[in-house]
Short mmCIF file of C-alpha atoms and ligand atoms in Angstrom, two decimals:
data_model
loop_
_atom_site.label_atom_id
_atom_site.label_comp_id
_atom_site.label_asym_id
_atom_site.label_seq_id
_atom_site.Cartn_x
_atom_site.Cartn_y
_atom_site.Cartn_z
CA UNK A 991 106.06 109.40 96.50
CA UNK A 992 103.60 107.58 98.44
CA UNK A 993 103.13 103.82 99.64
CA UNK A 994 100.62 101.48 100.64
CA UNK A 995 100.89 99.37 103.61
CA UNK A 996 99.11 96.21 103.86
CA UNK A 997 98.91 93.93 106.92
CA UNK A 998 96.96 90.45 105.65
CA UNK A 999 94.34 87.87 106.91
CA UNK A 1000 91.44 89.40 107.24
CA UNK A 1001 88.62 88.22 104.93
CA UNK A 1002 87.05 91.17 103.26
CA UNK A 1003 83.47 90.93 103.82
CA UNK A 1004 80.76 94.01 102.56
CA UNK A 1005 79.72 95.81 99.63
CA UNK A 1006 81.55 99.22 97.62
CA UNK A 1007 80.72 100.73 94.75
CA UNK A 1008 82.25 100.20 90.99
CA UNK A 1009 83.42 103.31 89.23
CA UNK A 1010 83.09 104.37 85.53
CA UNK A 1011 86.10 102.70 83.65
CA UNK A 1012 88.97 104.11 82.56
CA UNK A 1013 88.96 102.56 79.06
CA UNK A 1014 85.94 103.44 78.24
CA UNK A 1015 86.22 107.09 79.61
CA UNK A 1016 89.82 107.93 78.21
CA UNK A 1017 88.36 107.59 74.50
CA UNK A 1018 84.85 109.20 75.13
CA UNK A 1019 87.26 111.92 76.40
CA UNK A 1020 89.00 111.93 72.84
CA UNK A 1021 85.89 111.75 70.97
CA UNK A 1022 84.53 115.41 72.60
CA UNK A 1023 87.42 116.40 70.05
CA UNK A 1024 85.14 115.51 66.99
CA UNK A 1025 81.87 117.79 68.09
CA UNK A 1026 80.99 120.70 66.90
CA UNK A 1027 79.09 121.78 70.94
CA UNK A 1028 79.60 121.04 74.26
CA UNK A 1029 79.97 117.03 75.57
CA UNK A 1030 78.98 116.10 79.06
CA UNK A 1031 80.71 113.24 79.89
CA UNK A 1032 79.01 111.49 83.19
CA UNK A 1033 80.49 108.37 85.61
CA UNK A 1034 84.13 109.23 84.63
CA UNK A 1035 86.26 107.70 87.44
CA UNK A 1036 88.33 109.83 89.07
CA UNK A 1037 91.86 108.73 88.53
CA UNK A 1038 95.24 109.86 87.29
CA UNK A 1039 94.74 108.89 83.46
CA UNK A 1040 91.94 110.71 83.35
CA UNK A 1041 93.01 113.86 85.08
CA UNK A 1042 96.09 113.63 82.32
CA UNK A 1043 93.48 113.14 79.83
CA UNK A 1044 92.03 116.64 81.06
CA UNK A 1045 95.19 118.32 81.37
CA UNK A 1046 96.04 116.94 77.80
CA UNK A 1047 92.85 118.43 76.16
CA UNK A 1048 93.09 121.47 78.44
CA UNK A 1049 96.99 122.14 76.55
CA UNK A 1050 95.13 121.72 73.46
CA UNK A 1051 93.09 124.84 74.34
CA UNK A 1052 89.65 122.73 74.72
CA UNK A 1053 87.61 124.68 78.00
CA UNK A 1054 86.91 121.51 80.16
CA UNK A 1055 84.41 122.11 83.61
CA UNK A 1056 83.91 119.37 86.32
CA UNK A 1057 80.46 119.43 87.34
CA UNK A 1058 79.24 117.39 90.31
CA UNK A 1059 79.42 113.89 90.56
CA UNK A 1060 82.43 113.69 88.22
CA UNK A 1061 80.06 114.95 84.93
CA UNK A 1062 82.99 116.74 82.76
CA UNK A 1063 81.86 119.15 80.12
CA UNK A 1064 84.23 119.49 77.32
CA UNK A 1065 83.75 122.40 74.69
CA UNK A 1066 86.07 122.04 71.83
CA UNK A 1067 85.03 125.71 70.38
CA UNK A 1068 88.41 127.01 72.08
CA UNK A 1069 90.59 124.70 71.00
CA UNK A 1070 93.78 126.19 69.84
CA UNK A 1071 96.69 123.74 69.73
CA UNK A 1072 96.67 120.21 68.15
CA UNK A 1073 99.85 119.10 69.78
CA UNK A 1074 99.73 116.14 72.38
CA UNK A 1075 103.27 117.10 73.92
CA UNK A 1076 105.63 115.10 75.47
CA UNK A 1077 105.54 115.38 78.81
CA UNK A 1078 102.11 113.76 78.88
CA UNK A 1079 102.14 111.29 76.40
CA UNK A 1080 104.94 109.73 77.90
CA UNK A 1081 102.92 109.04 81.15
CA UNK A 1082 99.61 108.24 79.14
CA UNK A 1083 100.35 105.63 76.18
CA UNK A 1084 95.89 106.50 75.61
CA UNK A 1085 96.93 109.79 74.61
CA UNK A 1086 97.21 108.53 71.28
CA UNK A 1087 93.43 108.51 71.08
CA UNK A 1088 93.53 112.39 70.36
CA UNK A 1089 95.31 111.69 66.75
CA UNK A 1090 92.67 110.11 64.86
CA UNK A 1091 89.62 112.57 65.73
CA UNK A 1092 92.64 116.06 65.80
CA UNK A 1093 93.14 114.76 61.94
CA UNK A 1094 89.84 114.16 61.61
CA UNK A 1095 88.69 117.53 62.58
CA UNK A 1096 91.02 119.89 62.44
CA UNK A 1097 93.00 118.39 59.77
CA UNK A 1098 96.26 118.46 61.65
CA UNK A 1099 97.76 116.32 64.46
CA UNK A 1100 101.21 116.23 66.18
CA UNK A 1101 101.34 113.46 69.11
CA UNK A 1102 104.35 112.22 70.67
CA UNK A 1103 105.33 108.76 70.28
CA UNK A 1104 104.48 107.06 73.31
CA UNK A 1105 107.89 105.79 75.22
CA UNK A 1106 108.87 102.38 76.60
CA UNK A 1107 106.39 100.74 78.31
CA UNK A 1108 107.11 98.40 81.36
CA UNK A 1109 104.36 95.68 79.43
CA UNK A 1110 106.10 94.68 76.30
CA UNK A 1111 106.78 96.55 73.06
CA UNK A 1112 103.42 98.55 72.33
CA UNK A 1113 104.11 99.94 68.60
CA UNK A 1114 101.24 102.69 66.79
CA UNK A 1115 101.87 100.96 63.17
CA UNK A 1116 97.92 99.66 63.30
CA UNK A 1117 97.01 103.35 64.32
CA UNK A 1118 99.66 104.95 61.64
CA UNK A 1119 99.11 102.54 58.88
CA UNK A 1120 95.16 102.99 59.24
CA UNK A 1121 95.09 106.66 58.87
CA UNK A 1122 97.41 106.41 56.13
CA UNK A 1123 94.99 104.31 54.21
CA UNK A 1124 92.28 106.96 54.90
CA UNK A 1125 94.47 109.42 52.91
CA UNK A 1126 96.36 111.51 55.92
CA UNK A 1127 100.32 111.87 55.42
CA UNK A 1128 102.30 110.95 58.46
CA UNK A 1129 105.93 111.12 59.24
CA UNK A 1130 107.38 110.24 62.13
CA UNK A 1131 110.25 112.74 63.04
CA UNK A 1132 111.75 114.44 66.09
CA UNK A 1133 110.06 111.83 68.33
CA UNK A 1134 106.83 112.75 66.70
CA UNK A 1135 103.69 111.40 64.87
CA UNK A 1136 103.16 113.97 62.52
CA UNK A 1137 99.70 114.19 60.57
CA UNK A 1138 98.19 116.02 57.86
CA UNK A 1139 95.33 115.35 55.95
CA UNK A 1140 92.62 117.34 53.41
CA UNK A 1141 89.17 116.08 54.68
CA UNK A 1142 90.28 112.01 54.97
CA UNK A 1143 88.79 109.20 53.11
CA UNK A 1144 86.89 106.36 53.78
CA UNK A 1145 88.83 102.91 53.00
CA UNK A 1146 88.89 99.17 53.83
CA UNK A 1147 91.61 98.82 56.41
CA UNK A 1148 92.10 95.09 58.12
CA UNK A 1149 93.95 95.33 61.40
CA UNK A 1150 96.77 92.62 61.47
CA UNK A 1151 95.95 92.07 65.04
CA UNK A 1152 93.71 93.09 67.08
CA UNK A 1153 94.20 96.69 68.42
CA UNK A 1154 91.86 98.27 71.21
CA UNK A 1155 92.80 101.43 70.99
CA UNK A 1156 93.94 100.90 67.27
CA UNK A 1157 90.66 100.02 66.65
CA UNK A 1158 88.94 103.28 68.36
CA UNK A 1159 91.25 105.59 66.90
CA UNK A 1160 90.75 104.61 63.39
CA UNK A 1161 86.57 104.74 64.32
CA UNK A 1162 86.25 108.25 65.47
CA UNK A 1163 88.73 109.59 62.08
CA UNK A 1164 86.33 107.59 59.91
CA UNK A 1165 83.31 108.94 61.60
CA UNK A 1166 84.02 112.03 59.90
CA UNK A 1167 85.52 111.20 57.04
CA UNK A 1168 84.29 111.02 53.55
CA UNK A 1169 82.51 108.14 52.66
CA UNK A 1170 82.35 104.07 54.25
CA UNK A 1171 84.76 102.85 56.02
CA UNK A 1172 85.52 99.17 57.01
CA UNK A 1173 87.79 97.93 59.88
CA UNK A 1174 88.07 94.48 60.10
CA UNK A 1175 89.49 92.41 62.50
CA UNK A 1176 88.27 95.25 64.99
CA UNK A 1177 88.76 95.05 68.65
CA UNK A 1178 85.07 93.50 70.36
CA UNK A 1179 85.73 95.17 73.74
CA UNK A 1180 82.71 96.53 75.20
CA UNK A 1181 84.68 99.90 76.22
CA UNK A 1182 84.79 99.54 71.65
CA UNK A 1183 81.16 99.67 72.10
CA UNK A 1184 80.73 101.94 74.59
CA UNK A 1185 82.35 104.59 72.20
CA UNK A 1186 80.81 103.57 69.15
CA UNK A 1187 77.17 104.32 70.89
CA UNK A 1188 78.78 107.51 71.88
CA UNK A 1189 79.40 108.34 68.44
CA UNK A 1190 76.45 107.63 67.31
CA UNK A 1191 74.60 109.56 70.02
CA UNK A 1192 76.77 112.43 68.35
CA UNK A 1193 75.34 112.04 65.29
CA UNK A 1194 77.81 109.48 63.42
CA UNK A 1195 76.99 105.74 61.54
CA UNK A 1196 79.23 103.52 63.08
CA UNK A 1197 77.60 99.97 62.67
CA UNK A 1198 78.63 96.71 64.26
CA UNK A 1199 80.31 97.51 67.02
CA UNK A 1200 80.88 94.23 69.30
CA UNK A 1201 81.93 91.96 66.26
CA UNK A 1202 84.96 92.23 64.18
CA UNK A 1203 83.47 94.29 61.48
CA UNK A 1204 82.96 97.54 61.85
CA UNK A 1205 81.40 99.77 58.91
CA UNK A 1206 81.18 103.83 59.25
CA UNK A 1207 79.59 105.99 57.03
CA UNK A 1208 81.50 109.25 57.31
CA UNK A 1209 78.98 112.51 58.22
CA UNK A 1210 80.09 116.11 58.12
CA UNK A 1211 80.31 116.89 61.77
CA UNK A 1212 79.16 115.84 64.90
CA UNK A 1213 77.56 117.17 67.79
CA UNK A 1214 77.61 117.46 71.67
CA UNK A 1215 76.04 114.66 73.73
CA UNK A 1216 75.17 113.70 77.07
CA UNK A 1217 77.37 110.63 77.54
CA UNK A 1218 77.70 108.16 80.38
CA UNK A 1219 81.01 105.90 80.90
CA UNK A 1220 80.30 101.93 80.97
CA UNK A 1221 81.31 100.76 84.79
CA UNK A 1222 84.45 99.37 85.15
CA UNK A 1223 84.97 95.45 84.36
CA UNK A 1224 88.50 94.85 85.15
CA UNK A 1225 88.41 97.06 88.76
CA UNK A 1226 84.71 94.57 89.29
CA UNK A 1227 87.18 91.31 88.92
CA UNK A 1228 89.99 92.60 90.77
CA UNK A 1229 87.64 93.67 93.65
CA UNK A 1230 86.26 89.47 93.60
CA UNK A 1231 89.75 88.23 93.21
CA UNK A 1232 90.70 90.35 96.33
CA UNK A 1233 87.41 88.64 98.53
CA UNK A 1234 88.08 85.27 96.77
CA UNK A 1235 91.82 85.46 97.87
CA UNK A 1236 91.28 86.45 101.00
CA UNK A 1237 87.86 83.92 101.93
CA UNK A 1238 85.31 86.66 102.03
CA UNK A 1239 81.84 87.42 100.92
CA UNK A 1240 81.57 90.83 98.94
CA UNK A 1241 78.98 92.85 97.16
CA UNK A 1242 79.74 94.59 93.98
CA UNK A 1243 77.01 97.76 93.20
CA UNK A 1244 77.01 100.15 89.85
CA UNK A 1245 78.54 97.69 88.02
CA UNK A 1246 77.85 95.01 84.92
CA UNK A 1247 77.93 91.57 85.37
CA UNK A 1248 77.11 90.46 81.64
CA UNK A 1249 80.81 91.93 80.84
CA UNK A 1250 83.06 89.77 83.31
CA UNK A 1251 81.60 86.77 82.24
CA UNK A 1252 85.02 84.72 81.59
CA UNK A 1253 85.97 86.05 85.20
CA UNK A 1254 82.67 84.95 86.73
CA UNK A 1255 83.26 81.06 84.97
CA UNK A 1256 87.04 81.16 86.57
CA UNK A 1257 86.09 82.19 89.86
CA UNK A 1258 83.49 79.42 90.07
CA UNK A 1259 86.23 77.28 88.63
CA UNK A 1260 88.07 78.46 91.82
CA UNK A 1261 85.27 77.49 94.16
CA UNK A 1262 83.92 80.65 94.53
CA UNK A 1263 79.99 80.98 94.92
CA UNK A 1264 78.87 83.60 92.53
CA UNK A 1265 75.49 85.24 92.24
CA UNK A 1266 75.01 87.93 89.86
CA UNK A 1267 71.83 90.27 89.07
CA UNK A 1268 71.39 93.65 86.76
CA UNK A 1269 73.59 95.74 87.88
CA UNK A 1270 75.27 93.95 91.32
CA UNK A 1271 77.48 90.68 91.47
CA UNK A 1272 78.21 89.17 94.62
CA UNK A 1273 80.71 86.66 95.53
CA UNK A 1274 81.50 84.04 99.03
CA UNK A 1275 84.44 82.18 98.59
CA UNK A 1276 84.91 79.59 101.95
CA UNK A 1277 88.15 78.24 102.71
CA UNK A 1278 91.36 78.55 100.48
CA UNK A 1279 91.04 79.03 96.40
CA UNK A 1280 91.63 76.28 93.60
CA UNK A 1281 94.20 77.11 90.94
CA UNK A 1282 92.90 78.08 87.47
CA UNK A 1283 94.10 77.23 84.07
CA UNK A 1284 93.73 80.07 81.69
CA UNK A 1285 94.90 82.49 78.90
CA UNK A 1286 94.74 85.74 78.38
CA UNK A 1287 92.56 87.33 74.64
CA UNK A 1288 91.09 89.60 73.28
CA UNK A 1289 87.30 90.16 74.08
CA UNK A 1290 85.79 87.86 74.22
CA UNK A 1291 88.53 85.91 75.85
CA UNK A 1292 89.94 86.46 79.27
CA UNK A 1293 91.00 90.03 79.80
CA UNK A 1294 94.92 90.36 79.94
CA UNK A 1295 94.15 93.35 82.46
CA UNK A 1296 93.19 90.31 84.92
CA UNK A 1297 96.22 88.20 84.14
CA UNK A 1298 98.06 89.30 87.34
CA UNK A 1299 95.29 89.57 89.67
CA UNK A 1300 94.56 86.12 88.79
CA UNK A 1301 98.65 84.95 89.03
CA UNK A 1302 97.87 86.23 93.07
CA UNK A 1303 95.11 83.91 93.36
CA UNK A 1304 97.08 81.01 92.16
CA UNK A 1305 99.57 81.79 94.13
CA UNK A 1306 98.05 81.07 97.27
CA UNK A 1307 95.42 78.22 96.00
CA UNK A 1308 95.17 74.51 96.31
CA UNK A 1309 96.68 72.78 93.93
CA UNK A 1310 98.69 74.21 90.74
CA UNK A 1311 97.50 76.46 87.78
CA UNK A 1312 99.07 77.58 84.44
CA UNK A 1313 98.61 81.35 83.20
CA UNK A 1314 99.13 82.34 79.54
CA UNK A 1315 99.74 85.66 77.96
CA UNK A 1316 98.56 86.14 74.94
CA UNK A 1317 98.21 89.85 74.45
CA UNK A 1318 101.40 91.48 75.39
CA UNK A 1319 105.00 89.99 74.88
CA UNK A 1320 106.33 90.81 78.32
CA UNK A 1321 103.58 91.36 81.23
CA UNK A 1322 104.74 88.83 84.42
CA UNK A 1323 106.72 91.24 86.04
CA UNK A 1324 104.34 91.10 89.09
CA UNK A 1325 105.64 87.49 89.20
CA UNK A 1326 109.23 88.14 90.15
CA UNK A 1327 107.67 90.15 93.13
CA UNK A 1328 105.40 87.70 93.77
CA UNK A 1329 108.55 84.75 94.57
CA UNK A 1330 109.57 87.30 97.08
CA UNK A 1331 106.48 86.95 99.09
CA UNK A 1332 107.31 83.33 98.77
CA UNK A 1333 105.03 82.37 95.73
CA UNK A 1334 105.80 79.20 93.61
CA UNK A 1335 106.29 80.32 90.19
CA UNK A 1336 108.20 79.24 87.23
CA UNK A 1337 108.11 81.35 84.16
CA UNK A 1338 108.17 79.52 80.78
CA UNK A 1339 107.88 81.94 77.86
CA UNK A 1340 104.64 83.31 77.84
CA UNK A 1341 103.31 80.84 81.05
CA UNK A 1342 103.61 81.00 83.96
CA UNK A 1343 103.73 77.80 86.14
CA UNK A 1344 101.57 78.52 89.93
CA UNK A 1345 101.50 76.22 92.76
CA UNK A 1346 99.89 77.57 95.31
CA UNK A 1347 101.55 78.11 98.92
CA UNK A 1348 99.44 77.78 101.76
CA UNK A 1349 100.89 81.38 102.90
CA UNK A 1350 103.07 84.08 101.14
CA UNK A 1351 105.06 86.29 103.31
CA UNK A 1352 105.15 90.19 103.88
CA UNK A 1353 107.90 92.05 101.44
CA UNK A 1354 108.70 95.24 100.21
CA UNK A 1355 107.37 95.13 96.73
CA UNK A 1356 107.32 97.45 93.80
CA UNK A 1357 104.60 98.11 91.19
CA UNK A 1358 105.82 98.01 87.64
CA UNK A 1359 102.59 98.63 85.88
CA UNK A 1360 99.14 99.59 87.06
CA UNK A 1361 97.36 95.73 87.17
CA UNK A 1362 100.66 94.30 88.69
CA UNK A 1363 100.09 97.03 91.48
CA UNK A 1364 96.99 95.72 92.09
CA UNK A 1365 98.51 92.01 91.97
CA UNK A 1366 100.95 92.99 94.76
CA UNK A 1367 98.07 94.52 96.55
CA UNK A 1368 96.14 91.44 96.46
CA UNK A 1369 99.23 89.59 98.07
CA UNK A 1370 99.11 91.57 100.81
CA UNK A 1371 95.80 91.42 101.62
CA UNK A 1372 96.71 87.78 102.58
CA UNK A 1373 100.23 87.77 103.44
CA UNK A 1374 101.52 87.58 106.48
CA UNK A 1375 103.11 90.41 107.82
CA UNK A 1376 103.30 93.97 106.62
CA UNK A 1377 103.84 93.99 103.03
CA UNK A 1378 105.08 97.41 101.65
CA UNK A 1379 103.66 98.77 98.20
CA UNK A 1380 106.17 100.78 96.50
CA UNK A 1381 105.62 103.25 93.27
CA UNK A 1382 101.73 103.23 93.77
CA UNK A 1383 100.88 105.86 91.40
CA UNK A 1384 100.63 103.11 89.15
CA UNK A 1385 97.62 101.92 90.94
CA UNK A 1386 96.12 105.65 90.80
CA UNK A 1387 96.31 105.35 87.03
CA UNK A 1388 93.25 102.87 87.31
CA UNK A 1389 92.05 102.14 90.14
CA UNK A 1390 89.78 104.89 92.06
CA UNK A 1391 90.17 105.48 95.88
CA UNK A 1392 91.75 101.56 96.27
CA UNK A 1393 92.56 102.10 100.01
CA UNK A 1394 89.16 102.86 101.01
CA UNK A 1395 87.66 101.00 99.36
CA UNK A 1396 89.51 98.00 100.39
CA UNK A 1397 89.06 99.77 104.07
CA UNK A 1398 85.49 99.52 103.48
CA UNK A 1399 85.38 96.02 103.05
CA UNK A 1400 87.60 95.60 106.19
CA UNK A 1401 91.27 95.47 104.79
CA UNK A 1402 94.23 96.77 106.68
CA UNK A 1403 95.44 99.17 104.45
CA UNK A 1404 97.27 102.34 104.60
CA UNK A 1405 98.44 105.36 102.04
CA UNK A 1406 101.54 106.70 103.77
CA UNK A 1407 103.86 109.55 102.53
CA UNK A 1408 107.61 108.03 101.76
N1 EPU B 2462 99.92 96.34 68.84
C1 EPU B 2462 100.71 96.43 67.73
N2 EPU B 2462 100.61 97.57 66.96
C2 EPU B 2462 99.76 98.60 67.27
C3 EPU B 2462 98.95 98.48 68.40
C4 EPU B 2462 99.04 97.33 69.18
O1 EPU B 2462 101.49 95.54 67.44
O2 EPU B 2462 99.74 99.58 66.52
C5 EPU B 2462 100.00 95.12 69.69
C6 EPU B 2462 100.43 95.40 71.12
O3 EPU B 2462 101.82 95.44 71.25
C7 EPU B 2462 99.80 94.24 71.88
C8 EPU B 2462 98.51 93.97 71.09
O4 EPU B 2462 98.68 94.60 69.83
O5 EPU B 2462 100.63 93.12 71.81
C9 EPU B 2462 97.25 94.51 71.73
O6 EPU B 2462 97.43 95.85 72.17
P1 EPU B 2462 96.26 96.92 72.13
O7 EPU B 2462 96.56 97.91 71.06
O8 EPU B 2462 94.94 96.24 72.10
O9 EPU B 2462 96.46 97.63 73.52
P2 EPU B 2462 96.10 99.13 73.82
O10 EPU B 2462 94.98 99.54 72.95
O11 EPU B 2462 97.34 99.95 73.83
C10 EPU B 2462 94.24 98.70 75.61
C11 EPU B 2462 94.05 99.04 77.07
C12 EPU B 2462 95.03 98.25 77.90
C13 EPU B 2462 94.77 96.75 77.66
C14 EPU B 2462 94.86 96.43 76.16
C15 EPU B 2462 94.49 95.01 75.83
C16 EPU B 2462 93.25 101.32 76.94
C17 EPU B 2462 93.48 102.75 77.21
N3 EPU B 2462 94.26 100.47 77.23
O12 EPU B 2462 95.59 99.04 75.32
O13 EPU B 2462 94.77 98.57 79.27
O14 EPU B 2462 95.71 95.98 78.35
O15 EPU B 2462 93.99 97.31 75.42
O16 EPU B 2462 93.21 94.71 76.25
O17 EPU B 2462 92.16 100.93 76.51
C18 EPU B 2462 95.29 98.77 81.54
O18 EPU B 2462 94.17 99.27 81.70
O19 EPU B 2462 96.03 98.42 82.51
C19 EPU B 2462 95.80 98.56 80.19
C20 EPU B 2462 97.09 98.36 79.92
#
């Protein structure tokens, strides 16, 4: 298993690139499964979901071929198996995508339930229930979802919370299924959106995607596109939390700035300068952070996938600052790692209590989940010392190439073998 070394205090000053995003490529990926030809997918980041994502369609017989750039071309014509085994749903909780459009298709879906996850309870009733209400039988048995369904039926489903991947799982069944359907209380998300214009390129009715109604008219089948992955919101804010932390002046290219909005408002909050255009944001940040007040939500609200970047920023701010889950029951693990670098933090149900510490202090640390990797990363980009990253293929779950690209923009950073 490999490691990342981090020796802190330099300021990371310069510009990278932003990748495609991972949740916006893992369900394009599942939505190849509903064409009838051959989907390019283009600006897929190159990380270890997504080559699980491959190796997950590849078991299900589907011929997959990288072209260059990271374009993947996925023809379903092969396709052979509609199991999602095991082995890789258990390191993949997305893998789930592949039940709604299997069912939808092929009429026929088996797909592991998806283990214990280190960021709370993550359940599939919104998924189960959904597809239920569009007619498909499920039982769950021998650590199985098990579907079966005729062609399935349109139906008025409301989502008792909000679900991302709920929410694109029930989309691409109904986009082939017969007749309207209506998801309310839909996930907003613009990775939601991203695959809704997908399926629509495809040949599907999926309308009102980005509010909490969606409405799909069922077709008959769908067909191959040429599709391109939104860039990567949540890798653009931890990339500014990183220069913010550590009092440098970045540029961020390829990506979207209209998307990290809430992020752009709390950095200024911070003290950050922040100056944005089409497709670049750029950030300067002089002298030490100001803690932030905030709470995680859905989309609109501020991304839970930022929480624990953001705990690292408080951390070592002026002043104190209170962070709020309100997503997932159990996500501060990143926390408990953090007090060993010396951070001031008092957990109180789902807050957590920051005052910043002029300095944290090198530890060995280990990652629990991929954006509390990238927390502890952040740390050590200003501690002082060496800190030691443990259990790092966490962070190559999400985040392409982090090393060099933090190398790039001056960090001390090494990938070492254990
Ligand atoms: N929930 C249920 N029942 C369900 C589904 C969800 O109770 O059937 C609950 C969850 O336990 C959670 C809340 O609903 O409390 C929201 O979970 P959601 O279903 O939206 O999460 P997800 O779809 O499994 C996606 C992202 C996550 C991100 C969340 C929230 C993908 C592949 N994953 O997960 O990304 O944190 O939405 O925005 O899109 C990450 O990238 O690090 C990551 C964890």
């Amino acid at each position: 298993m490999e490691r990342l070394l981090i020796r802190g205090g330099t300021p990371l000053c310069g510009e990278i690139r932003i990748s495609g995003a991972k949740n916006a490529a893992l369900p394009v990926m599942a939505a190849t499964l509903l064409a009838d030809g051959p989907t390019i997918v283009g600006n897929i980041p190159h990380l270890h979901d997504v080559t699980t994502t491959m190796e997950l369609l590849g078991r299900l017989g589907v011929e997959l071929t990288v072209h260059e750039g990271m374009e993947v071309e996925v023809n379903t014509a092969t396709i052979k198996s509609l199991q999602a085994p095991y082995e890789l749903v258990k390191t993949m909780r997305a893998s789930i995508l592949v039940l709604g459009p299997l069912l939808a298709r092929f009429g026929e879906a088996e797909v592991s339930l998806p283990g214990g996850c280190a960021i709370g309870s993550r359940p599939v009733d919104i998924h189960v229930d959904g597809l239920r209400a569009m007619g498909a039988e499920i039982e769950v048995a021998d650590g199985y979802i098990k579907g079966r369904a005729g062609r399935l039926r349109g139906a008025h489903i409301r989502m008792d919370l909000v679900s991302v991947t709920g929410t694109e799982n029930l989309m691409m069944a109904a986009a082939l299924a017969h007749g309207t359907t209506v998801l309310e209380n839909a996930a907003r998300e613009p990775e939601v959106i991203n695959l809704a214009t997908c399926i629509n390129a495809m040949g599907g009715r999926v309308r009102g995607a980005g509010t909490s109604t969606l409405t799909i008219e069922g077709v008959e089948r769908l067909y191959g596109v040429h599709h391109r992955v939104l860039p990567d919101r949540i890798e653009t804010g931890t990339y500014l939390v990183a220069a913010a932390m550590t009092g440098g002046e970045v540029r961020l290219k390829d990506t979207a700035p209209a998307l990290v909005a809430p992020l752009l408002d709390k950095l200024r909050d911070s003290g950050a300068e922040v100056e944005a255009g089409r497709d670049w944001v750029a950030l300067r940040m002089r002298g030490r952070p100001r803690a932030v007040d905030l709470q995680t939500a859905p989309y609109p609200g501020f991304p839970t996938d930022m929480q624990a970047q953001f705990c690292a920023l408080n951390a070592i701010s002026t002043g104190a600052g209170s962070v709020t889950e309100g997503v997932f029951e159990n996500r501060f693990m990143h926390c408990l790692e953090m007090q060993r670098m010396g951070a001031d933090i008092r957990i109180e149900g789902a807050t957590a209590q920051i005052r910043g510490v002029e300095r944290l202090t090198a530890a060995p640390v280990i990652a629990t989940d991929l954006r509390a990797s990238a927390s502890l990363v952040l740390a050590g980009l200003v501690a002082e010392g060496e800190t030691r990253v443990d259990r790092i293929y966490h962070i190559d779950r999400g985040y392409e190439c982090i090393e060099e690209k933090l190398a790039q923009l001056g960090a001390d950073i090494q990938r070492v073998p254990d």
